[in-house]
Every structure is written in C-alpha cells, then in structure tokens.
CSV table of C-alpha atoms and ligand atoms in Angstrom, one decimal:
chain,number,residue,atom,x,y,z
C,1,MET,CA,0.0,0.0,0.0
C,2,GLY,CA,1.2,3.5,-0.7
C,3,LYS,CA,2.1,5.9,2.1
C,4,VAL,CA,-1.1,7.4,3.7
C,5,VAL,CA,-1.4,11.2,3.6
C,6,SER,CA,-1.4,12.3,7.2
C,7,SER,CA,-3.2,15.7,6.8
C,8,PHE,CA,-6.9,15.9,6.9
C,9,GLU,CA,-8.8,18.3,4.7
C,10,LEU,CA,-12.3,17.2,3.9
C,11,SER,CA,-14.9,19.2,2.0
C,12,LEU,CA,-18.2,18.7,3.6
C,13,LYS,CA,-21.4,19.0,1.7
C,14,HIS,CA,-24.2,21.4,2.7
C,15,ARG,CA,-26.4,20.0,5.5
C,16,PRO,CA,-29.9,19.1,4.2
C,17,LEU,CA,-32.6,21.1,5.8
C,18,GLY,CA,-34.1,19.4,8.9
C,19,GLN,CA,-31.1,17.0,9.4
C,20,THR,CA,-29.3,17.4,12.8
C,21,LEU,CA,-25.7,18.4,12.8
C,22,ALA,CA,-24.5,15.2,14.4
C,23,LYS,CA,-26.4,13.0,11.9
C,24,TRP,CA,-25.1,15.1,9.0
C,25,LEU,CA,-21.5,15.0,10.2
C,26,TYR,CA,-21.7,11.2,10.8
C,27,ALA,CA,-23.1,10.6,7.3
C,28,GLU,CA,-20.5,12.9,5.6
C,29,LEU,CA,-17.5,11.2,7.3
C,30,LYS,CA,-18.9,7.7,6.7
C,31,SER,CA,-19.4,8.4,3.0
C,32,ALA,CA,-15.9,9.8,2.7
C,33,ILE,CA,-14.5,6.6,4.2
C,34,LEU,CA,-16.6,4.4,1.9
C,35,ASP,CA,-15.7,6.5,-1.1
C,36,GLY,CA,-12.0,6.1,-0.3
C,37,ARG,CA,-11.6,9.8,0.1
C,38,LEU,CA,-10.4,9.2,3.7
C,39,LYS,CA,-7.9,6.3,3.4
C,40,PRO,CA,-7.5,3.5,5.9
C,41,GLY,CA,-4.9,4.5,8.5
C,42,LEU,CA,-5.4,8.2,8.1
C,43,GLN,CA,-5.0,10.2,11.3
C,44,VAL,CA,-8.2,12.1,12.2
C,45,PRO,CA,-7.7,15.4,14.0
C,46,ALA,CA,-8.5,15.7,17.7
C,47,SER,CA,-12.2,16.5,18.2
C,48,ARG,CA,-11.4,20.0,19.5
C,49,ASP,CA,-9.3,20.9,16.4
C,50,PHE,CA,-11.9,19.4,14.1
C,51,ALA,CA,-14.7,21.3,15.7
C,52,ARG,CA,-12.7,24.6,15.4
C,53,ARG,CA,-11.8,24.0,11.8
C,54,TYR,CA,-15.4,23.2,10.6
C,55,GLY,CA,-17.1,25.6,13.0
C,56,ILE,CA,-19.2,22.9,14.8
C,57,SER,CA,-19.5,22.3,18.5
C,58,ARG,CA,-17.1,19.8,20.0
C,59,GLY,CA,-20.0,17.8,21.5
C,60,THR,CA,-21.4,17.2,18.0
C,61,VAL,CA,-18.0,16.1,16.7
C,62,VAL,CA,-17.5,13.7,19.7
C,63,SER,CA,-20.9,12.2,19.1
C,64,ALA,CA,-20.3,11.6,15.4
C,65,PHE,CA,-16.8,10.1,16.1
C,66,GLU,CA,-18.2,7.8,18.8
C,67,ARG,CA,-20.9,6.5,16.5
C,68,LEU,CA,-18.3,5.8,13.7
C,69,GLN,CA,-16.1,4.0,16.2
C,70,ASP,CA,-19.0,1.8,17.4
C,71,GLU,CA,-19.6,0.8,13.8
C,72,GLY,CA,-16.0,0.1,13.1
C,73,TYR,CA,-15.2,3.0,10.7
C,74,LEU,CA,-12.8,4.7,13.1
C,75,THR,CA,-10.5,3.4,15.7
C,76,SER,CA,-9.2,5.2,18.8
C,77,GLN,CA,-6.3,4.4,21.0
C,78,VAL,CA,-4.9,6.3,24.0
C,79,GLY,CA,-1.7,8.1,23.0
C,80,ILE,CA,-2.3,7.5,19.3
C,81,GLY,CA,-5.6,9.3,18.8
C,82,THR,CA,-8.3,8.5,16.2
C,83,LYS,CA,-7.7,6.9,12.9
C,84,VAL,CA,-9.7,5.6,9.9
C,85,SER,CA,-9.9,1.8,10.4
C,86,ALA,CA,-7.5,-0.3,8.4
C,87,LYS,CA,-10.5,-2.3,7.3
C,88,VAL,CA,-14.0,-1.1,6.4
C,89,PRO,CA,-16.6,-3.1,8.3
C,90,PRO,CA,-17.9,-6.2,6.4
C,91,GLY,CA,-21.1,-5.6,4.6
C,92,ALA,CA,-20.5,-1.9,4.2
C,93,THR,CA,-20.9,-0.8,0.7
C,94,ASN,CA,-21.2,2.6,-0.9
C,95,ARG,CA,-24.4,3.4,-2.5
C,96,ARG,CA,-22.7,5.3,-5.4
C,97,SER,CA,-20.5,2.9,-7.2
C,98,SER,CA,-17.6,4.7,-8.7
C,99,HIS,CA,-17.5,2.1,-11.5
C,100,GLU,CA,-20.8,3.1,-13.0
C,101,LEU,CA,-20.5,5.5,-16.0
C,102,THR,CA,-23.1,7.6,-17.6
C,103,ALA,CA,-24.3,6.3,-21.0
C,104,HIS,CA,-22.2,8.8,-22.9
C,105,LEU,CA,-19.0,7.9,-21.0
C,106,GLN,CA,-19.8,4.3,-21.4
C,107,ARG,CA,-20.0,4.7,-25.2
C,108,VAL,CA,-16.7,6.6,-25.2
C,109,VAL,CA,-15.0,3.8,-23.4
C,110,SER,CA,-16.5,1.1,-25.6
C,111,ASN,CA,-15.6,3.0,-28.8
C,112,TYR,CA,-12.0,3.6,-27.7
C,113,ARG,CA,-9.5,1.5,-29.6
C,114,ARG,CA,-6.1,1.0,-28.2
C,115,PRO,CA,-3.6,1.7,-31.0
C,116,LYS,CA,-2.9,-1.5,-32.8
C,117,GLN,CA,0.9,-1.2,-32.2
C,118,PHE,CA,0.3,-1.7,-28.4
C,119,VAL,CA,-1.8,-4.8,-28.6
C,120,ASN,CA,-0.2,-7.6,-26.6
C,121,TRP,CA,2.6,-5.2,-25.6
C,122,VAL,CA,4.4,-7.1,-22.8
C,123,MET,CA,6.4,-5.0,-20.4
C,124,LEU,CA,8.4,-7.4,-18.3
C,125,PRO,CA,9.0,-6.4,-14.7
C,126,GLY,CA,12.2,-4.6,-14.0
C,127,VAL,CA,14.7,-3.6,-16.7
C,128,ARG,CA,15.9,-6.7,-18.4
C,129,PRO,CA,17.7,-7.3,-21.7
C,130,PHE,CA,16.9,-6.1,-24.3
C,131,SER,CA,14.4,-3.5,-23.1
C,132,MET,CA,14.6,-0.2,-25.1
C,133,ARG,CA,13.0,1.9,-22.4
C,134,ASN,CA,16.1,3.3,-20.7
C,135,PRO,CA,19.5,4.7,-21.5
C,136,ALA,CA,22.3,3.8,-19.0
C,137,LEU,CA,20.7,5.3,-16.0
C,138,SER,CA,23.4,4.1,-13.6
C,139,GLU,CA,25.9,6.4,-15.4
C,140,PHE,CA,23.8,9.5,-15.1
C,141,PRO,CA,25.4,12.1,-12.7
C,142,ALA,CA,22.3,12.1,-10.5
C,143,GLU,CA,24.1,13.8,-7.5
C,144,LEU,CA,25.2,16.7,-9.7
C,145,TRP,CA,21.7,17.0,-11.2
C,146,GLY,CA,20.3,17.0,-7.6
C,147,ARG,CA,22.6,19.8,-6.5
C,148,ILE,CA,21.6,22.0,-9.5
C,149,ALA,CA,17.9,21.1,-8.8
C,150,ALA,CA,18.2,22.0,-5.1
C,151,LYS,CA,19.8,25.3,-5.9
C,152,ARG,CA,17.2,26.2,-8.6
C,153,ALA,CA,14.4,25.2,-6.3
C,154,ARG,CA,15.8,27.3,-3.4
C,155,THR,CA,16.3,30.4,-5.5
C,156,PHE,CA,13.3,30.2,-7.7
C,157,ARG,CA,12.1,33.7,-6.7
C,158,SER,CA,15.1,35.2,-8.3
C,159,TRP,CA,14.7,33.6,-11.7
C,160,ILE,CA,11.0,32.8,-12.0
C,161,GLN,CA,10.3,36.0,-13.9
C,162,GLN,CA,12.9,35.1,-16.5
C,163,GLU,CA,11.2,35.0,-19.8
C,164,ASP,CA,8.9,32.1,-20.7
C,165,ASP,CA,6.5,33.6,-23.2
C,166,GLY,CA,5.0,30.1,-23.9
C,167,SER,CA,7.9,29.0,-26.0
C,168,GLY,CA,10.0,27.8,-23.0
C,169,TYR,CA,12.5,29.2,-20.6
C,170,ARG,CA,14.6,31.6,-22.6
C,171,PRO,CA,18.1,30.5,-21.3
C,172,LEU,CA,17.2,26.9,-22.1
C,173,ARG,CA,16.0,27.8,-25.6
C,174,GLU,CA,19.3,29.6,-26.1
C,175,ALA,CA,21.3,26.6,-24.9
C,176,VAL,CA,19.3,24.3,-27.1
C,177,ALA,CA,19.8,26.5,-30.2
C,178,HIS,CA,23.5,26.7,-29.5
C,179,TYR,CA,23.8,22.9,-29.0
C,180,LEU,CA,21.7,22.1,-32.1
C,181,GLY,CA,23.7,24.5,-34.2
C,182,SER,CA,27.1,23.1,-33.3
C,183,SER,CA,26.3,19.5,-32.8
C,184,ARG,CA,23.5,18.8,-35.3
C,185,GLY,CA,24.0,21.4,-38.0
C,186,VAL,CA,20.6,22.9,-37.3
C,187,THR,CA,20.3,26.4,-38.6
C,188,CYS,CA,18.3,28.3,-36.0
C,189,ASP,CA,18.2,30.8,-33.2
C,190,ALA,CA,16.5,30.7,-29.8
C,191,ARG,CA,13.4,32.4,-31.2
C,192,GLN,CA,12.6,29.3,-33.3
C,193,VAL,CA,13.0,26.9,-30.4
C,194,VAL,CA,9.8,25.8,-28.5
C,195,ILE,CA,10.3,23.6,-25.4
C,196,VAL,CA,7.8,20.8,-25.1
C,197,SER,CA,7.4,17.8,-22.8
C,198,GLY,CA,9.0,15.3,-25.3
C,199,THR,CA,8.6,14.2,-28.9
C,200,GLN,CA,5.2,12.7,-28.4
C,201,GLN,CA,3.8,16.0,-27.3
C,202,ALA,CA,5.5,17.7,-30.2
C,203,LEU,CA,3.9,15.2,-32.6
C,204,ASP,CA,0.5,15.5,-31.1
C,205,LEU,CA,0.6,19.3,-31.2
C,206,LEU,CA,2.1,19.4,-34.7
C,207,ALA,CA,-0.4,16.9,-36.1
C,208,ARG,CA,-3.3,19.0,-34.8
C,209,PHE,CA,-1.7,22.3,-35.9
C,210,LEU,CA,-0.8,21.2,-39.4
C,211,LEU,CA,-3.4,18.7,-40.5
C,212,LYS,CA,-7.1,18.5,-41.1
C,213,PRO,CA,-9.2,15.3,-41.3
C,214,GLY,CA,-8.6,13.6,-44.6
C,215,ASP,CA,-5.3,15.4,-45.3
C,216,PRO,CA,-2.7,12.9,-46.8
C,217,VAL,CA,0.6,12.6,-45.0
C,218,TRP,CA,3.5,10.3,-45.8
C,219,MET,CA,4.9,7.9,-43.1
C,220,GLU,CA,8.0,5.7,-43.4
C,221,ASP,CA,6.9,2.1,-43.6
C,222,PRO,CA,8.0,0.6,-41.2
C,223,GLY,CA,8.1,3.7,-39.1
C,224,TYR,CA,7.7,5.3,-35.7
C,225,PHE,CA,4.2,4.6,-34.3
C,226,GLY,CA,4.2,7.7,-32.1
C,227,ALA,CA,3.8,9.7,-35.3
C,228,SER,CA,1.2,7.5,-37.0
C,229,ILE,CA,-0.9,7.6,-33.8
C,230,ALA,CA,-0.7,11.4,-33.7
C,231,PHE,CA,-1.7,11.6,-37.4
C,232,ASP,CA,-4.4,9.0,-37.0
C,233,ARG,CA,-6.0,11.0,-34.2
C,234,VAL,CA,-6.6,14.0,-36.3
C,235,GLY,CA,-8.1,11.8,-39.0
C,236,ALA,CA,-5.3,12.4,-41.5
C,237,ARG,CA,-4.9,9.9,-44.3
C,238,ILE,CA,-1.6,8.1,-43.7
C,239,ILE,CA,0.2,7.2,-46.9
C,240,PRO,CA,2.7,4.4,-46.1
C,241,VAL,CA,6.0,4.9,-48.1
C,242,PRO,CA,8.5,2.1,-48.2
C,243,VAL,CA,12.1,2.5,-46.9
C,244,ASP,CA,15.1,0.8,-48.3
C,245,ASP,CA,18.9,1.0,-47.6
C,246,GLU,CA,18.9,4.8,-48.3
C,247,GLY,CA,15.8,5.6,-46.2
C,248,LEU,CA,12.4,6.7,-47.4
C,249,SER,CA,11.8,6.1,-51.1
C,250,VAL,CA,10.8,9.6,-52.3
C,251,SER,CA,9.8,8.4,-55.8
C,252,ALA,CA,7.5,5.8,-54.2
C,253,GLY,CA,5.9,8.5,-52.1
C,254,ILE,CA,5.4,10.7,-55.1
C,255,LYS,CA,3.8,7.8,-57.0
C,256,ALA,CA,1.5,7.1,-54.1
C,257,CYS,CA,0.5,10.7,-53.4
C,258,ARG,CA,2.3,13.6,-54.9
C,259,ASN,CA,0.3,16.2,-53.1
C,260,ALA,CA,0.7,14.9,-49.5
C,261,LYS,CA,0.6,17.8,-47.0
C,262,GLY,CA,3.7,16.5,-45.2
C,263,VAL,CA,6.0,13.7,-44.2
C,264,PHE,CA,7.4,12.3,-41.0
C,265,LEU,CA,11.0,11.2,-41.2
C,266,THR,CA,13.8,9.8,-39.0
C,267,PRO,CA,16.7,10.6,-41.4
C,268,ALA,CA,19.6,10.3,-38.9
C,269,HIS,CA,18.7,6.8,-37.8
C,270,GLN,CA,15.6,5.3,-39.4
C,271,TYR,CA,13.2,4.0,-36.8
C,272,PRO,CA,13.1,1.0,-36.6
C,273,LEU,CA,15.5,-0.4,-39.2
C,274,GLY,CA,18.4,1.9,-38.4
C,275,MET,CA,19.8,3.1,-41.7
C,276,VAL,CA,20.9,6.7,-42.4
C,277,MET,CA,19.0,8.6,-45.1
C,278,SER,CA,21.4,9.1,-48.0
C,279,LEU,CA,22.3,12.6,-49.2
C,280,ARG,CA,20.6,11.9,-52.5
C,281,ARG,CA,17.3,11.1,-50.8
C,282,ARG,CA,17.6,14.1,-48.5
C,283,ILE,CA,17.9,16.4,-51.5
C,284,GLU,CA,15.0,14.6,-53.2
C,285,VAL,CA,12.7,14.9,-50.3
C,286,LEU,CA,13.5,18.6,-49.8
C,287,GLU,CA,12.9,19.3,-53.5
C,288,TRP,CA,9.5,17.4,-53.3
C,289,ALA,CA,8.5,19.4,-50.2
C,290,ALA,CA,9.4,22.7,-51.8
C,291,LEU,CA,7.5,21.9,-55.0
C,292,ALA,CA,4.4,20.4,-53.3
C,293,GLY,CA,4.4,23.1,-50.6
C,294,SER,CA,4.5,20.5,-47.9
C,295,PHE,CA,6.1,20.2,-44.5
C,296,ILE,CA,8.7,17.7,-43.3
C,297,ILE,CA,8.9,16.7,-39.6
C,298,GLU,CA,12.4,15.5,-38.9
C,299,ASP,CA,12.5,13.4,-35.7
C,300,ASP,CA,16.1,13.4,-34.5
C,301,TYR,CA,15.5,11.1,-31.5
C,302,ASP,CA,18.9,9.5,-30.9
C,303,SER,CA,21.3,10.8,-33.6
C,304,GLU,CA,23.9,11.9,-31.1
C,305,TYR,CA,24.9,8.2,-31.0
C,306,GLN,CA,26.7,7.5,-34.2
C,307,PHE,CA,29.6,5.1,-33.6
C,308,ARG,CA,31.0,5.0,-37.1
C,309,GLY,CA,32.4,8.3,-38.3
C,310,GLN,CA,30.8,11.7,-37.6
C,311,PRO,CA,27.1,12.1,-36.7
C,312,VAL,CA,25.2,13.0,-39.9
C,313,PRO,CA,24.1,16.6,-39.8
C,314,SER,CA,20.4,17.3,-39.8
C,315,LEU,CA,18.1,17.5,-42.8
C,316,GLN,CA,17.0,20.9,-41.4
C,317,GLY,CA,20.4,22.3,-42.1
C,318,LEU,CA,20.1,21.6,-45.8
C,319,ASP,CA,16.6,23.1,-46.1
C,320,ARG,CA,16.4,26.4,-48.0
C,321,ASN,CA,12.6,26.6,-48.1
C,322,SER,CA,11.5,26.5,-44.5
C,323,SER,CA,9.9,23.1,-45.0
C,324,VAL,CA,11.5,21.3,-42.1
C,325,ILE,CA,10.2,21.2,-38.6
C,326,PHE,CA,12.9,19.7,-36.4
C,327,VAL,CA,11.9,17.7,-33.3
C,328,GLY,CA,14.1,16.2,-30.5
C,329,THR,CA,13.9,14.8,-27.0
C,330,PHE,CA,16.2,14.7,-24.0
C,331,LYS,CA,14.8,11.4,-22.9
C,332,LYS,CA,17.4,9.2,-24.6
C,333,LEU,CA,20.3,11.6,-23.9
C,334,LEU,CA,19.6,12.0,-20.2
C,335,PHE,CA,16.8,10.1,-18.5
C,336,PRO,CA,13.2,9.2,-19.6
C,337,LEU,CA,11.6,10.8,-16.5
C,338,LEU,CA,12.8,14.2,-17.7
C,339,ARG,CA,9.9,15.1,-19.9
C,340,LEU,CA,11.5,17.8,-22.0
C,341,GLY,CA,12.0,18.0,-25.7
C,342,TYR,CA,12.0,20.7,-28.3
C,343,ILE,CA,10.6,21.8,-31.7
C,344,VAL,CA,12.6,24.0,-34.0
C,345,LEU,CA,10.2,25.8,-36.3
C,346,PRO,CA,10.7,27.9,-39.4
C,347,PRO,CA,10.6,31.5,-38.2
C,348,SER,CA,7.3,32.5,-39.7
C,349,LEU,CA,5.5,29.5,-38.1
C,350,VAL,CA,6.5,30.3,-34.5
C,351,GLU,CA,3.9,32.9,-33.4
C,352,ALA,CA,0.9,30.9,-34.7
C,353,PHE,CA,2.2,27.7,-33.2
C,354,VAL,CA,2.9,29.1,-29.8
C,355,SER,CA,-0.5,30.6,-29.7
C,356,PHE,CA,-2.0,27.2,-30.8
C,357,ARG,CA,0.0,25.4,-28.1
C,358,SER,CA,-1.4,27.5,-25.3
C,359,GLY,CA,-4.7,25.7,-25.9
C,360,SER,CA,-3.2,22.6,-24.2
C,361,GLU,CA,-0.7,24.2,-21.8
C,362,PHE,CA,1.0,27.5,-21.4
C,363,HIS,CA,4.5,26.1,-20.9
C,364,SER,CA,6.5,23.1,-19.7
C,365,CYS,CA,7.7,22.7,-16.1
C,366,GLY,CA,9.8,25.7,-15.2
C,367,ILE,CA,12.0,24.1,-12.6
C,368,GLU,CA,13.0,21.2,-14.9
C,369,GLN,CA,13.8,23.6,-17.7
C,370,SER,CA,16.0,25.7,-15.5
C,371,ILE,CA,17.9,22.7,-14.2
C,372,LEU,CA,18.5,21.4,-17.7
C,373,SER,CA,19.6,24.8,-18.8
C,374,ASP,CA,22.3,25.0,-16.2
C,375,PHE,CA,23.3,21.4,-16.9
C,376,ILE,CA,23.9,22.3,-20.6
C,377,VAL,CA,25.4,25.7,-20.1
C,378,ASP,CA,27.9,24.5,-17.4
C,379,GLY,CA,29.2,21.8,-19.8
C,380,HIS,CA,27.8,18.7,-18.0
C,381,PHE,CA,25.6,17.8,-20.9
C,382,GLY,CA,28.4,17.7,-23.4
C,383,ARG,CA,30.6,15.7,-21.1
C,384,HIS,CA,27.8,13.2,-20.4
C,385,LEU,CA,27.1,12.7,-24.1
C,386,ARG,CA,30.8,12.1,-24.8
C,387,LYS,CA,31.0,9.5,-22.0
C,388,MET,CA,27.8,7.8,-23.1
C,389,ARG,CA,28.9,7.7,-26.7
C,390,ASP,CA,32.0,5.6,-25.7
C,391,LEU,CA,30.0,3.4,-23.4
C,392,TYR,CA,27.2,2.7,-25.9
C,393,ALA,CA,29.7,1.9,-28.6
C,394,GLU,CA,31.3,-0.7,-26.3
C,395,ARG,CA,27.9,-2.1,-25.4
C,396,LEU,CA,26.9,-2.4,-29.1
C,397,GLU,CA,30.2,-4.1,-29.8
C,398,ALA,CA,29.5,-6.6,-27.0
C,399,LEU,CA,26.0,-7.3,-28.4
C,400,LEU,CA,27.4,-7.8,-31.9
C,401,HIS,CA,30.1,-10.1,-30.5
C,402,TYR,CA,27.8,-12.3,-28.5
C,403,GLY,CA,25.2,-12.2,-31.3
C,404,ASP,CA,27.8,-13.7,-33.6
C,405,ARG,CA,28.7,-16.3,-31.1
C,406,TYR,CA,25.3,-17.4,-29.9
C,407,LEU,CA,22.6,-16.3,-32.4
C,408,GLY,CA,24.0,-17.8,-35.6
C,409,GLY,CA,21.2,-19.2,-37.8
C,410,LEU,CA,18.6,-17.7,-35.5
C,411,LEU,CA,18.8,-13.9,-35.7
C,412,LYS,CA,21.1,-11.8,-37.9
C,413,LEU,CA,21.9,-8.4,-36.3
C,414,SER,CA,22.0,-5.5,-38.7
C,415,ASP,CA,25.3,-3.7,-39.2
C,416,SER,CA,24.0,-0.3,-38.2
C,417,LYS,CA,26.4,1.4,-35.9
C,418,ALA,CA,24.2,4.0,-34.3
C,419,GLY,CA,21.5,4.6,-31.6
C,420,LEU,CA,20.5,2.7,-28.5
C,421,TYR,CA,19.0,-0.3,-30.1
C,422,ILE,CA,19.6,-2.6,-33.1
C,423,ALA,CA,17.4,-4.5,-35.4
C,424,GLY,CA,17.9,-8.2,-35.9
C,425,PHE,CA,16.4,-10.4,-38.7
C,426,LEU,CA,15.0,-13.8,-38.0
C,427,GLN,CA,16.6,-16.8,-39.6
C,428,ASN,CA,14.7,-19.5,-37.8
C,429,GLY,CA,11.4,-19.3,-39.7
C,430,MET,CA,9.5,-17.5,-36.9
C,431,THR,CA,7.4,-14.4,-37.6
C,432,SER,CA,8.3,-11.3,-35.6
C,433,PRO,CA,5.3,-11.6,-33.2
C,434,GLU,CA,6.0,-15.2,-32.6
C,435,ALA,CA,9.6,-14.4,-31.8
C,436,GLU,CA,8.7,-11.5,-29.5
C,437,ALA,CA,6.2,-13.6,-27.6
C,438,ILE,CA,8.5,-16.6,-27.1
C,439,SER,CA,11.3,-14.4,-26.0
C,440,ALA,CA,9.0,-12.7,-23.5
C,441,LYS,CA,8.1,-16.1,-22.1
C,442,ARG,CA,11.8,-16.6,-21.4
C,443,GLY,CA,12.1,-13.2,-19.7
C,444,ILE,CA,13.7,-11.4,-22.6
C,445,GLU,CA,12.1,-8.2,-23.8
C,446,THR,CA,12.2,-7.5,-27.5
C,447,ARG,CA,10.0,-5.6,-29.9
C,448,SER,CA,8.6,-7.2,-33.0
C,449,LEU,CA,9.3,-5.3,-36.2
C,450,ALA,CA,5.8,-6.1,-37.3
C,451,ARG,CA,4.5,-3.5,-34.7
C,452,PHE,CA,6.0,-0.7,-36.8
C,453,THR,CA,4.6,-1.7,-40.2
C,454,LEU,CA,1.7,0.1,-41.9
C,455,LYS,CA,1.2,-1.7,-45.3
C,456,ARG,CA,4.4,-3.6,-45.6
C,457,HIS,CA,4.4,-7.3,-44.6
C,458,ASP,CA,6.3,-8.5,-41.5
C,459,PRO,CA,10.0,-7.7,-42.0
C,460,GLY,CA,10.7,-10.8,-39.8
C,461,GLY,CA,12.8,-9.3,-37.1
C,462,LEU,CA,13.2,-7.9,-33.6
C,463,LEU,CA,14.5,-4.7,-32.0
C,464,LEU,CA,17.0,-5.2,-29.2
C,465,GLY,CA,18.0,-2.3,-26.9
C,466,PHE,CA,21.5,-2.5,-25.5
C,467,ALA,CA,22.1,0.9,-23.8
C,468,ALA,CA,21.0,0.0,-20.3
C,469,PHE,CA,23.0,-3.3,-20.0
C,470,ASP,CA,26.6,-4.1,-19.2
C,471,GLU,CA,28.6,-6.7,-21.0
C,472,LYS,CA,27.7,-9.5,-18.5
C,473,SER,CA,23.9,-8.9,-18.9
C,474,ILE,CA,24.3,-8.6,-22.7
C,475,ARG,CA,26.0,-12.0,-22.8
C,476,ALA,CA,23.5,-13.6,-20.5
C,477,GLY,CA,20.6,-12.0,-22.4
C,478,THR,CA,22.0,-13.2,-25.8
C,479,ILE,CA,22.3,-16.8,-24.5
C,480,GLN,CA,18.7,-16.7,-23.2
C,481,LEU,CA,17.4,-15.2,-26.4
C,482,ALA,CA,19.2,-17.9,-28.4
C,483,GLY,CA,17.5,-20.5,-26.2
C,484,ALA,CA,14.1,-18.9,-26.9
C,485,LEU,CA,14.6,-18.6,-30.7
C,486,GLY,CA,16.3,-22.0,-31.0
C,487,GLY,CA,13.4,-23.7,-29.2
C,488,ARG,CA,15.9,-25.0,-26.5
R,501,PLP,C1,11.6,7.5,-33.2
R,501,PLP,C2,11.4,8.0,-31.8
R,501,PLP,N1,11.1,9.3,-31.6
R,501,PLP,C3,10.9,9.8,-30.3
R,501,PLP,C4,11.0,9.0,-29.2
R,501,PLP,C5,10.9,9.6,-27.9
R,501,PLP,O1,9.8,10.3,-27.6
R,501,PLP,P1,9.4,11.0,-26.3
R,501,PLP,O2,10.3,12.2,-26.0
R,501,PLP,O3,8.0,11.4,-26.5
R,501,PLP,O4,9.5,10.0,-25.2
R,501,PLP,C6,11.2,7.6,-29.4
R,501,PLP,C7,11.1,6.7,-28.3
R,501,PLP,O5,11.2,6.6,-27.3
R,501,PLP,C8,11.4,7.1,-30.7
R,501,PLP,O6,11.7,5.9,-30.8
C-alpha cells in the first residue's frame, strides 16, 4: 500500500434542511471513508481541532466520532488518537459505485480502440535485456543534477520572472539552439525553439496544428508509431511509403500521393530499421516538399549516438525553403523521467504555433527547464554525451560479438552502428510476433518489427535495446534469447 497522507482536509457538503448536525457529520464522514476519500490508517484530527476547523460544537463532533467508532469506521487508542480503520466493516458498501458510468461515457469507453501497435505489448517487470526503455541510468550524474535542482528550487524567486512567453525558458532555448547549431548542424536561433514535454507531445501538437481530417501525410513504412498515432487521431490519411537502404523512397511517395501535406522522417537513424538517409534522398525529399508546398517533420531522436564516423548533420540544415520542422527529445540523452524536448520551427510559423500550443498548456515545467539549462550551459551535458557515446559503442560491440557467437542461424543483427537499439532479422522461420512472444516467455524483452509496419508485410525481425546493459547482462541475455529462438 502507498504511504497514507497524514493531513486531513475534507470538503463537507451542505447540510440538508431538517437534518441534525450530528447526523449530517456522521453521514459525511462515513461516506468519505466508503468512497475512499479518507484512506484507511489516516489520522483524524482531535475533536477539538476538528470542531474549530469546521465551526461545529465539540459535542457534535464527539458524538459523530463515537458512532463511527462503534460501527468500526474509526479506531481510537490512548496516546495515538483517532484513525480511519484499516478495514472497512464487512457488509458496508457505498451506494454510489464509482465504476458506473453515464451512458455517454460508457459509449466513449467502448468505442475507444487501443492503438494496434500496443496490442499484446508485454512489459516485463524490472529492466531486463533487451528493453529499449532506458539509457544507461546508472551512469547518469544524479548527484550533480540533484545539486543543481536544489539550488534552482531554493532560489526560484530570483529567476521565476525570466522569460517564458509560452515557447519555453529563454536561457534553455538559447542553450538548445546553440547545441543544435554546433552539434546537429541545425540552422536556428533561440526564437525558433519551442520547449515541449517530449517528442510525443511535439507530434500530437504538430499533427493538430498542421493537418485536417482527410489530409494525406507520408509515413515511413515501417516507421515510428508515435507519429502515426498522432496523425491518425486528427483523422489524417496516412500514406505508407517504403524505406530501403537509403531511407524513405521519395519516388514511391510521389507515386502514391504527390500532393501529400507533409512527411514524418527519421533521417539520422531510421526508426526502426536503423539506416541513415542518403544525401541523394535528402535532396529529393527537400525538393519534393518545396515543389508540393509540404512540411517535413524531422525526428532526431537519438542521432547523437553514431559510432562509425561523424554524426550525420540534420536535414533541417540543408533546407532552403522553410519546409523542415525539427523535433528532438532529452529522454534518450539524459533520462526518460525528464519530460523535456524541443521543436525548431521555421521563423514564420513560431507565433501561430505558440498561440495554438497555449490551448493545451501555457508552458512546460519551469523548474525542470531551469535545471536542464544549467546542466547544458555548465558543460555537464556535453561531457555526459561524450562519455555515453563511448559506453554505448562498447555495449553495441558486445552485443554484436555475443550475437555472432550465440545467435547464428537464429537472428542476424544489422550492421547499423548507431543509436541505442539494433534490429535483428530472424533466420529461424518464426514471424516477428512469434519471436517477440516466445522471448518474453523466457524473460527477454524485445519488440517485434511487425509492430512498426503500416502496409508492408512483416519484416521478420526484432529490436534489441542495449544501452542499459553491461557486458555481462548482454552475454546472459543473448544466451537466453538464443535458447528462446532456437526452441531449446
Ligand atoms: C523515433 C522516436 N522518436 C521519439 C521517441 C521519444 O519520444 P518522447 O520524447 O516522446 O519520449 C522515441 C522513443 O522513445 C522514438 O523511438
């Protein structure tokens, strides 16, 4: 059971005409206990304090408390005081069941369809190979983060007024613009940066801002379901466009729907297959967008982690027509609990977008933004990324090494040298969902590639995350996975 809140603030309803004070108070407290508003174990204030707080005579309070004690709703012990009973008396039920919905709400629930990508989505307890949820959390400088956080929280009065006009904390936007310019080749200044609570919020806002029901939009197939879910919700018409070794096939997109309003892309590290979009295709997609007057959403989710050569600069940096909207997240670079990401917009889109965004929230959490801003400006961010790049490169090498040793004839790992996960292609005749399910039964978390397809048939493979695991766990996980896929 979670910790019980020890304070006692209860809103009491108006007393019906003709009901005595004692009866009314008794009924109110009993109903709060049965509703679960007053949790078992909660300390009830002394009758004198209670009477003062609610403006009732002490005698009335004592009489209501005594009746509730007699019936087993409250317990009282000398030296400890009065508490809500750990157990509600048997046979006591609340008249108003909180599970009953009105007809309309019931219809909403029955009509709601969980996105197909999450059907049978097994999350094994704990973090075990080859979960993709976390980066290497144990390596994160949490102490340092905590010190910055404490200082920011203590001194908030001095910086709270620092500009956040709905686009985000100004110093953080400057830090992000600087980082993206130097590290990702993004052409922007702080005015174009809007801080959001992660990529998914960015995609949800952008889909609603940019598209109307029925608007055609290209999606990589297979591709990132976060984007297709956001497009689907606005009723856009998703046009699946195949990807090959060079990334999205622009000619296939044009053939399927030349006049699409936009495209969602992961050019630095295609999600989920892992290839880098070639320069030729980048130029093609920019030319198409300029000609068709369409937008490109570039999701740059883990491009910092390129282990072969230099990170490929952003597509946004090549854009001369303000077609590209660049989106990124700090989740994979720092830690997933930090719900902060950013959108870099073409300058003339900023004002309308920020106004639109205020319809769902005015700005992201100020304290978190200020901590992150210090973390970047003081150089900790850059240091952490460099350290993580080396660590993840080693972990990927370990996975490739043990994959070679144990997964031969079962799963061929791709030769992509980037990101925090890798795709593997099944060689044992199983479909992706079968392989995912059988691995989960053996305690190994993988993601079936079939979850990411739109029209394309099952690519026959699994995604394996490696960032959160040391060499020993990677070896053990690979052996277990081989056992699952080999039917041993
Ligand atoms: C392609 C891609 N984009 C973005 C994200 C992260 O999004 P968010 O910041 O909403 O957690 C993920 C996954 O975690 C991803 O796989």
